[in-house]
Tab-separated table of C-alpha atoms in Angstrom:
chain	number	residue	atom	x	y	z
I	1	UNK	CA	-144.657	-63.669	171.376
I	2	UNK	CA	-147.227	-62.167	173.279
I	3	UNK	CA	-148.190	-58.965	172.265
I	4	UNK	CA	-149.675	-55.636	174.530
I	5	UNK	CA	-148.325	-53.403	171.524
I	6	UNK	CA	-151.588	-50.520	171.133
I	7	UNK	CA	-151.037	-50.895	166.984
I	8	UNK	CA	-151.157	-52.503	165.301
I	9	UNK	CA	-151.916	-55.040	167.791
I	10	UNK	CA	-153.021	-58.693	168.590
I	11	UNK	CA	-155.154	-59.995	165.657
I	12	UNK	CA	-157.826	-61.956	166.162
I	13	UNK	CA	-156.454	-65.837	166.194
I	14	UNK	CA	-159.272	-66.899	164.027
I	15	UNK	CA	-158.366	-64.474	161.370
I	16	UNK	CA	-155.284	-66.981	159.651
I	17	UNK	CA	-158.310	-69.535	159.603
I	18	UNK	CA	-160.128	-66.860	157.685
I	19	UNK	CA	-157.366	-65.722	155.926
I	20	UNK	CA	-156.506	-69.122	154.378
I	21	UNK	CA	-160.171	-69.335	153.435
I	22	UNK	CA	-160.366	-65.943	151.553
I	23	UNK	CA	-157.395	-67.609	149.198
I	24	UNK	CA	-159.063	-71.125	149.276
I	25	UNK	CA	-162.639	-69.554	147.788
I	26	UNK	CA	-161.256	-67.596	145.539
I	27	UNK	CA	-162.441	-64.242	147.591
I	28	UNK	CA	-159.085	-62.406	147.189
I	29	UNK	CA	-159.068	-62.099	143.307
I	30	UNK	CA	-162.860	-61.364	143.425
I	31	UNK	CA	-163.523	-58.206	141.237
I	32	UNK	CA	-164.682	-55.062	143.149
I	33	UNK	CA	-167.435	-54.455	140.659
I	34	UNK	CA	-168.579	-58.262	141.011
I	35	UNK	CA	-172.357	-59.308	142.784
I	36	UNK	CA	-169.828	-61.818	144.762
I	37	UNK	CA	-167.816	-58.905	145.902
I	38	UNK	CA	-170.768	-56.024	146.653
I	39	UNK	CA	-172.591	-58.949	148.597
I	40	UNK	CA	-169.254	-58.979	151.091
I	41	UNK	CA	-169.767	-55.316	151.879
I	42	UNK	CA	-173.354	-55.523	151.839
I	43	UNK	CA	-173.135	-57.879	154.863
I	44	UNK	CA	-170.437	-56.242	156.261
I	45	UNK	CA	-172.183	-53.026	156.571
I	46	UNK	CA	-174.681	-54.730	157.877
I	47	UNK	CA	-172.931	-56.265	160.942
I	48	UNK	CA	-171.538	-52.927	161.486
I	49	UNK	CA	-174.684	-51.785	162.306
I	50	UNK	CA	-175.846	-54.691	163.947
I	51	UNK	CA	-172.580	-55.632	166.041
I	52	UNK	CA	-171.689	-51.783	167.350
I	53	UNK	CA	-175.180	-50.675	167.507
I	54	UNK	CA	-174.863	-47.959	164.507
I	55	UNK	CA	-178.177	-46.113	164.303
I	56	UNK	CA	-179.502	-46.866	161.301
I	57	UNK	CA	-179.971	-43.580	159.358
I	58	UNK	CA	-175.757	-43.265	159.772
I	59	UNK	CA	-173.916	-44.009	156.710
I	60	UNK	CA	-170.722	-46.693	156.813
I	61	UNK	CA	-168.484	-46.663	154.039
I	62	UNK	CA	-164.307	-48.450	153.817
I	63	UNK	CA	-161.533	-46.280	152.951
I	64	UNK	CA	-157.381	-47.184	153.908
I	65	UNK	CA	-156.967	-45.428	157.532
I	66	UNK	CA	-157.722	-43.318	159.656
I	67	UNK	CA	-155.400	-40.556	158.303
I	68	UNK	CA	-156.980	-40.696	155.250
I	69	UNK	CA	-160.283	-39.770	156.846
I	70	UNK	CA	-158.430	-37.136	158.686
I	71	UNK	CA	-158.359	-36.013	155.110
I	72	UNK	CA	-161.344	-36.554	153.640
I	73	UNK	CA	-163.260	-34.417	157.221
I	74	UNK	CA	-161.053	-31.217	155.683
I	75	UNK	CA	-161.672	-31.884	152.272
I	76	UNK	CA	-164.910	-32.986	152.042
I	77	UNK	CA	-166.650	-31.979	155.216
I	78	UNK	CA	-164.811	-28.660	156.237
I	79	UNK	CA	-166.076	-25.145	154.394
I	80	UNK	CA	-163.570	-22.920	156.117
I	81	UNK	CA	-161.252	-24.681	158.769
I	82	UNK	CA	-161.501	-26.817	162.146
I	83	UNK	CA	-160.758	-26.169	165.053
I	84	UNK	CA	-158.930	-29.307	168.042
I	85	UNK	CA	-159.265	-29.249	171.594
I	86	UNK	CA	-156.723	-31.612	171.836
I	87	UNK	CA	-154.227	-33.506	174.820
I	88	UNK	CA	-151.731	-35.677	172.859
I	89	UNK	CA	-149.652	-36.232	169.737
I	90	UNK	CA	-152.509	-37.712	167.651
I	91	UNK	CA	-154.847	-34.537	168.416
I	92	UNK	CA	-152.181	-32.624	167.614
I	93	UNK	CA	-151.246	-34.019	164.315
I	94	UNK	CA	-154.445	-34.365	163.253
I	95	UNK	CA	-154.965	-30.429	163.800
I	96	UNK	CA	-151.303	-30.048	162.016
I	97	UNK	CA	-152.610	-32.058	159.365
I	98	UNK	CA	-156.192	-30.628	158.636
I	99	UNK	CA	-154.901	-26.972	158.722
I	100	UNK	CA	-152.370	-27.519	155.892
I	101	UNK	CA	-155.133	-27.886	154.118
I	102	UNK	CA	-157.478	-25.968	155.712
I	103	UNK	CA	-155.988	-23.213	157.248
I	104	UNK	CA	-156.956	-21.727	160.568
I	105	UNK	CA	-157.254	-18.062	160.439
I	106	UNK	CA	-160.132	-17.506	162.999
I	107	UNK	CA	-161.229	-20.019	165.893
I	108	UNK	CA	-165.043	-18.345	165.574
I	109	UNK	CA	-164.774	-19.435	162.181
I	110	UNK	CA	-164.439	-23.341	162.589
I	111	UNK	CA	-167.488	-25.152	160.858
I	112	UNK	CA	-166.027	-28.660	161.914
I	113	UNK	CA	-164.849	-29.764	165.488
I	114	UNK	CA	-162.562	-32.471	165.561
I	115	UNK	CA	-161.291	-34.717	168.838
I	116	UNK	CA	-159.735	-38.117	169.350
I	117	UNK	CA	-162.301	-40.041	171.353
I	118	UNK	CA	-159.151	-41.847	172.691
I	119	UNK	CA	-155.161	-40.322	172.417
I	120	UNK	CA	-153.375	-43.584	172.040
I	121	UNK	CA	-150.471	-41.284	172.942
I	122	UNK	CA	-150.789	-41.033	176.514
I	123	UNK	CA	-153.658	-43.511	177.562
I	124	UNK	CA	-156.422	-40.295	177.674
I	125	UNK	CA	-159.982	-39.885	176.336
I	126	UNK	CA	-162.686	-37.691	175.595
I	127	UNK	CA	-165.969	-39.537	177.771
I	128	UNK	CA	-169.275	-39.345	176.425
I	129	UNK	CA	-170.550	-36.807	178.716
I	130	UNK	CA	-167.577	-34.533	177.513
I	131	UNK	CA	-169.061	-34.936	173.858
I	132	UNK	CA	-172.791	-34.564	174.863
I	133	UNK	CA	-171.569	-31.338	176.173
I	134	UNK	CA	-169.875	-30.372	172.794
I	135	UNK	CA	-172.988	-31.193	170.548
I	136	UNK	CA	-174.812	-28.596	172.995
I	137	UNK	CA	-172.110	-26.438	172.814
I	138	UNK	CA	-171.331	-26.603	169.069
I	139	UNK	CA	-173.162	-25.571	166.038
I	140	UNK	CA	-171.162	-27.098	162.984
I	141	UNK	CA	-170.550	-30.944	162.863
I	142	UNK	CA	-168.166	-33.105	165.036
I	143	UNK	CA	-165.645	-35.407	164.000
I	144	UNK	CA	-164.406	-38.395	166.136
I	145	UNK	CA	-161.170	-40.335	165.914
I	146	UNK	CA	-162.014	-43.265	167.627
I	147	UNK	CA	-158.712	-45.451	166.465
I	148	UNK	CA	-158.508	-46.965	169.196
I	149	UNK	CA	-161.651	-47.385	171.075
I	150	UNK	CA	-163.891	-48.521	168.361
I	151	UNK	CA	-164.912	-51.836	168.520
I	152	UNK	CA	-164.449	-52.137	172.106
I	153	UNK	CA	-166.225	-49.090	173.476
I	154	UNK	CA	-169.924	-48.478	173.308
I	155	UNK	CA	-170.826	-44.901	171.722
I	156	UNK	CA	-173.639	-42.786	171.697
I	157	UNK	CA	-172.960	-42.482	167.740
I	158	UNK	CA	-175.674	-39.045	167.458
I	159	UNK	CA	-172.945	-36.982	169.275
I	160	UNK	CA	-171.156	-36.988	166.532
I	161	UNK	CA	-171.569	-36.845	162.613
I	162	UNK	CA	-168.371	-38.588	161.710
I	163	UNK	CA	-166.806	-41.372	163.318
I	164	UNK	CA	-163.640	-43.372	162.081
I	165	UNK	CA	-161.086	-45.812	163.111
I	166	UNK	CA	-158.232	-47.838	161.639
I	167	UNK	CA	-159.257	-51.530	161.881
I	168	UNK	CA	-155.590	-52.455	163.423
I	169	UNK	CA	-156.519	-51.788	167.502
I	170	UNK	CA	-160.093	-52.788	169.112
I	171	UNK	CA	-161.336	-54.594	165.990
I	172	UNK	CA	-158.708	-57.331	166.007
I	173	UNK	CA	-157.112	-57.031	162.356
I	174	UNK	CA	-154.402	-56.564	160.485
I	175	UNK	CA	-153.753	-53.220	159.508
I	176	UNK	CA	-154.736	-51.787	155.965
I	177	UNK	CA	-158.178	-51.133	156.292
I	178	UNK	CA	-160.154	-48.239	158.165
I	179	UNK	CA	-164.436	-47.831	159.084
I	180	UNK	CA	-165.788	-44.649	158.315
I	181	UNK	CA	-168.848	-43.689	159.799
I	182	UNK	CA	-170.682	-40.396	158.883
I	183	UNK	CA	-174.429	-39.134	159.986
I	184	UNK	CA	-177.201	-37.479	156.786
I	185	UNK	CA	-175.993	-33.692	158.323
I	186	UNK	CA	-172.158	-35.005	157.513
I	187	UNK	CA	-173.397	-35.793	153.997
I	188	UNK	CA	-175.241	-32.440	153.347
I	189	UNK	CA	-172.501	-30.807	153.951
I	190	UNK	CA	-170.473	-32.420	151.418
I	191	UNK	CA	-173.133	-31.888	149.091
I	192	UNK	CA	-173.322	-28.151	150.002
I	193	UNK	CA	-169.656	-28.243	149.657
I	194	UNK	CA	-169.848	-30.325	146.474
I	195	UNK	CA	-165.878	-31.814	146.615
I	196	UNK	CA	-165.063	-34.376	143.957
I	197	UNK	CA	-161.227	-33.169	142.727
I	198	UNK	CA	-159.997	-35.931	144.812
I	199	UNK	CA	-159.924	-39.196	144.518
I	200	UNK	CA	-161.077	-39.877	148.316
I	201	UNK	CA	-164.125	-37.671	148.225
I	202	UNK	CA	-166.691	-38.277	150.388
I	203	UNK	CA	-169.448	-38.171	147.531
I	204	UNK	CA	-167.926	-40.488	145.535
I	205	UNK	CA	-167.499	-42.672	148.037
I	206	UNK	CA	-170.776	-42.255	148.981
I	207	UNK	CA	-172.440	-43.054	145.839
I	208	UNK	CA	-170.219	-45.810	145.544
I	209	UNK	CA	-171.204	-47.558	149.176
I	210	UNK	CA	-174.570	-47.253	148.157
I	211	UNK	CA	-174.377	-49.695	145.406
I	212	UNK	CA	-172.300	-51.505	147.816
I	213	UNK	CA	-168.455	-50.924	145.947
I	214	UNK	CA	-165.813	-48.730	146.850
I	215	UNK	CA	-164.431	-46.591	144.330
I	216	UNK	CA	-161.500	-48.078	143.455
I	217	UNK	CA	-159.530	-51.088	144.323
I	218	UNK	CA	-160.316	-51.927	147.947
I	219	UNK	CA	-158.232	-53.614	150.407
I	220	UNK	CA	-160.955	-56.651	149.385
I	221	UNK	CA	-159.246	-59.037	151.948
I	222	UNK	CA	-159.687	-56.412	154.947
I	223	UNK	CA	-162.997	-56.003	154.084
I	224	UNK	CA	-164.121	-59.861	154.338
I	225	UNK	CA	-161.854	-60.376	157.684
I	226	UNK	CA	-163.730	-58.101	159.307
I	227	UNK	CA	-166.636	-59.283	157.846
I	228	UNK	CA	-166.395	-62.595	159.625
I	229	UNK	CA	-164.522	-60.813	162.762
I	230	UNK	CA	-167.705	-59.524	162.939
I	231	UNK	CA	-169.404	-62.693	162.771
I	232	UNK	CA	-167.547	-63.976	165.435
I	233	UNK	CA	-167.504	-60.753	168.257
I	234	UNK	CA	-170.643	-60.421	170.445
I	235	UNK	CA	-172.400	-57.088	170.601
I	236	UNK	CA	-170.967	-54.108	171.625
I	237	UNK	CA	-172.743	-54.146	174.748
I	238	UNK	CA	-170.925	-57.392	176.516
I	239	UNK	CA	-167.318	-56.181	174.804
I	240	UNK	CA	-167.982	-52.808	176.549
I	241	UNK	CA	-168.344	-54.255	179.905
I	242	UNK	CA	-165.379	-57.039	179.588
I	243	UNK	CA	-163.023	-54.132	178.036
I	244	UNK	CA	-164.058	-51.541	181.163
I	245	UNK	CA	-163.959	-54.101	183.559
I	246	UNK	CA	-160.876	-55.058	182.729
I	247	UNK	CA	-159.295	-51.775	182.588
I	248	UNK	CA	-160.462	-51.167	186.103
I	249	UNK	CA	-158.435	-54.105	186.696
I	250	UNK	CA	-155.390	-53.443	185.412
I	251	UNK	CA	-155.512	-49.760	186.891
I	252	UNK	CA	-156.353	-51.391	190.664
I	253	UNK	CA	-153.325	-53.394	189.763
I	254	UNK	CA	-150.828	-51.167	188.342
I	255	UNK	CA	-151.527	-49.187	190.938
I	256	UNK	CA	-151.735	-51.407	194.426
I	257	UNK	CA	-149.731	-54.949	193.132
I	258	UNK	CA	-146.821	-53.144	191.318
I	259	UNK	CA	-143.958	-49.978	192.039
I	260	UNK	CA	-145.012	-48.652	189.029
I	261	UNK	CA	-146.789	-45.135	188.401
I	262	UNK	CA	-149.954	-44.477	186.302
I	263	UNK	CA	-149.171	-41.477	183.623
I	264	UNK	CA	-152.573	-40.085	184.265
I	265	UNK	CA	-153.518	-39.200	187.763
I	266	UNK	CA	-157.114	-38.365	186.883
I	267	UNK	CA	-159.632	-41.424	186.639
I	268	UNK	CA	-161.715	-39.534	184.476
I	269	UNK	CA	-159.425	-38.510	181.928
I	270	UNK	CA	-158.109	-42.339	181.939
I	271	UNK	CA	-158.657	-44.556	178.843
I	272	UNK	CA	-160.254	-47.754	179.121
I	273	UNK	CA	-158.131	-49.207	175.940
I	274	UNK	CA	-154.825	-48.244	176.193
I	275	UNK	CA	-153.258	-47.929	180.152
I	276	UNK	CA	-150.421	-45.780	180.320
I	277	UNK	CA	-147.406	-46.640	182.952
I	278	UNK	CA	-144.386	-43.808	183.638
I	279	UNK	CA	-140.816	-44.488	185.119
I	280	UNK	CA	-137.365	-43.253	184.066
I	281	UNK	CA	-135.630	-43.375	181.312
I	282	UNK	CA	-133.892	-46.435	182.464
I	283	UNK	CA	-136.691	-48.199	184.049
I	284	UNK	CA	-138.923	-48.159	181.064
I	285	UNK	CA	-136.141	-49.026	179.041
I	286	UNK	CA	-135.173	-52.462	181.276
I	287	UNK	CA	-138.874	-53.494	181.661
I	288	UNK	CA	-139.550	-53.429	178.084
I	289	UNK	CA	-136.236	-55.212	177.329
I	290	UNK	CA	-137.148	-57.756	179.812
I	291	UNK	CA	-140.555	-58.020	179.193
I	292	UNK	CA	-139.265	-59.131	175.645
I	293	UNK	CA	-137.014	-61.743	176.471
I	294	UNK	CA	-140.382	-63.025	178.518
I	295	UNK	CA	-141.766	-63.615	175.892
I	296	UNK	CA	-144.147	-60.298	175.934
I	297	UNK	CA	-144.429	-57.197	173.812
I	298	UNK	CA	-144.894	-53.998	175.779
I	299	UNK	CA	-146.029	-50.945	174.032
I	300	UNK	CA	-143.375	-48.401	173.469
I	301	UNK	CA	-144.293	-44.673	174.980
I	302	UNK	CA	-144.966	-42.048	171.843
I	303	UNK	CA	-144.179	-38.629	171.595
I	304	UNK	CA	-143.646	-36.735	174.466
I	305	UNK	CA	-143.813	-39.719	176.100
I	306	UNK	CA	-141.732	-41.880	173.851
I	307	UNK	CA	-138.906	-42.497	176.721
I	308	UNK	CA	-140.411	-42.289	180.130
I	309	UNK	CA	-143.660	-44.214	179.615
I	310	UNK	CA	-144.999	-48.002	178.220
I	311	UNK	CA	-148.305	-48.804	176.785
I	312	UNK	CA	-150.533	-51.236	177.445
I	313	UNK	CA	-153.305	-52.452	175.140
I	314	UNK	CA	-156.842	-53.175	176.493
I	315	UNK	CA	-158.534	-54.746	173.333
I	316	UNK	CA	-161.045	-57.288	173.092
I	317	UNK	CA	-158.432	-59.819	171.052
I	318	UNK	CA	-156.338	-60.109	174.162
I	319	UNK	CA	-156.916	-63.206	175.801
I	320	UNK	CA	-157.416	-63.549	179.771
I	321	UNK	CA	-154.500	-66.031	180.149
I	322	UNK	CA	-152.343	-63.543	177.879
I	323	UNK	CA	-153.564	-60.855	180.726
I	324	UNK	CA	-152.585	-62.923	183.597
I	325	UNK	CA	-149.182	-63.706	182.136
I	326	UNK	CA	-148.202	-59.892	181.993
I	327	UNK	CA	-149.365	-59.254	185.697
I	328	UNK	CA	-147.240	-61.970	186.820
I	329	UNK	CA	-144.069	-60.397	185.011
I	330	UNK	CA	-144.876	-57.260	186.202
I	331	UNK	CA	-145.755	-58.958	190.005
I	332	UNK	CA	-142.259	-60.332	190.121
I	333	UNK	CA	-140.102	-57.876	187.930
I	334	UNK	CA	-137.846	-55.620	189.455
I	335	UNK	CA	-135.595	-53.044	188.155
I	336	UNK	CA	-132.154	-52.073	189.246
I	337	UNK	CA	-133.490	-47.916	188.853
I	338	UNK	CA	-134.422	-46.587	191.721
I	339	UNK	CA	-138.221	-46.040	191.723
């Protein structure tokens, strides 16, 4: 089965090699305290930086997803409350989320601004002239979700103090494992805040990364598949340009090669890593049916759009003859709904 699902997504075929390995060597029952162990997130913190071009001077630490970081930002990072511009469900319920436990009472009182670089929703994202403007705009910190663009998308990481993302979308991987990414202003504000009731708090998990462990139990396995994901993936640089020019692609195509409508009229507001197609009810109903007994996985719509739309993952893991194999479905498929 071939799969264009947004998330968890295509894996990586390499990573059963890997996988298989991890058992083999005896990585999987390696203690998280052990020099064996530390040395795995030594180097994978290290490709992080290397492979997606994280300055330096920003901190990378491993927690479970990117909910829980949606967590730790109000916990550890958020004085008073935050405040989310947002245009789809994940904006939404991150901002539902964060103010149950950080209420919002005043919007001139937000310390922490939080957007989803990409809403995997509805095929939308926030472009990096759109955050430049924010930082200007903004006094306290920003927080990214970048679920699914990181790993395929180049950033300019210093418009924003905290960056995260599940591993399950751009990176290639199973899910169970998430990348958190926070700047030195991120961490003095924990400090000033000084949160360590819970388990996930951004202190202890920062004194823990610095000796290299996590502080508990990690998901150890995660950990050393993306470490030699990693390995594998070229920079950030040539993904950015195969994942954009692609998306171009598929937009051109959707748009001229197929009876099909685009959800989002804009080209700006358009994602590069998840395309978003609209029809009826019954349409989107009988391509995705059909599309299955193809052989292919199209992603179901969400929320609002749950019923009238499909999705259509963009990530580096997809393989061109995977790509061409879907546009020649789509070429030929025709619905008995009236478009």
């Amino acid at each position: 089965m071939i799969t264009f699902y947004p998330g968890p997504s295509k894996v990586y075929p390499q990573v059963a090699e890997y996988a298989q390995e991890a058992v083999r060597s005896g990585v999987v029952s390696l203690n998280h305290r052990s020099a064996g162990f530390m040395d795995i997130v030594k180097e994978t913190v290290r490709l992080l930086h290397e492979k997606l071009a994280i300055p330096a001077h920003y901190h990378i630490a491993f927690v479970s997803s990117a909910t829980e970081c949606w967590e730790i930002v109000a916990q550890s990072l958020t004085v008073t409350t935050s405040l989310h511009p947002y245009g789809g469900a994940f904006g939404r319920k991150w901002m539902e989320y964060a103010h149950r436990i950080k209420p919002m009472i005043m919007p001139g009182e937000a310390d922490v601004l939080c957007v989803v670089q990409n809403e995997t929703s509805n095929g939308t994202q926030v472009r990096m002239n759109t955050l430049a403007q924010f930082r200007r705009e903004f006094s306290g910190l920003i927080a990214v979700d970048a679920v699914s663009s990181l790993g395929g998308l180049m950033f300019d990481w210093t418009l924003a103090d905290v960056w995260f993302a599940s591993v399950q979308k751009c990176l290639g991987l199973p899910a169970g494992l998430a990348v958190l990414v926070y700047s030195p202003n991120a961490l003095k504000q924990a400090q000033i805040i000084d949160d360590r009731q819970y388990y996930n708090s951004l202190l202890f998990i920062h004194e823990n990364i610095e000796k290299h462990q996590t502080p508990f139990t990690p998901n150890g396995l995660g950990i050393y598949l993306l470490m030699k994901v990693l390995q594998q993936v070229p920079p950030i640089a040539e993904l950015d340009e195969l994942i954009r020019t692609r998306a171009a692609d598929w937009y051109r195509f959707v748009a001229e090669e197929t009876p099909w409508k685009l959800l989002i009229e804009n080209p700006e507001q358009r994602s590069d890593t998840v395309i978003a197609v609209q029809g009826s009810e019954a349409q989107i109903r009988a391509v995705k049916n059909a599309a299955q007994q193809g052989g292919i996985t199209l992603g179901n719509g969400y929320g609002d759009w749950k019923s009238t739309t499909f999705r259509i993952a963009n990530f580096p893991a997809i393989e061109d003859w995977e790509i061409d194999k879907l546009k020649s479905f789509l070429r030929t498929y025709r619905t008995d709904a009236e478009f």
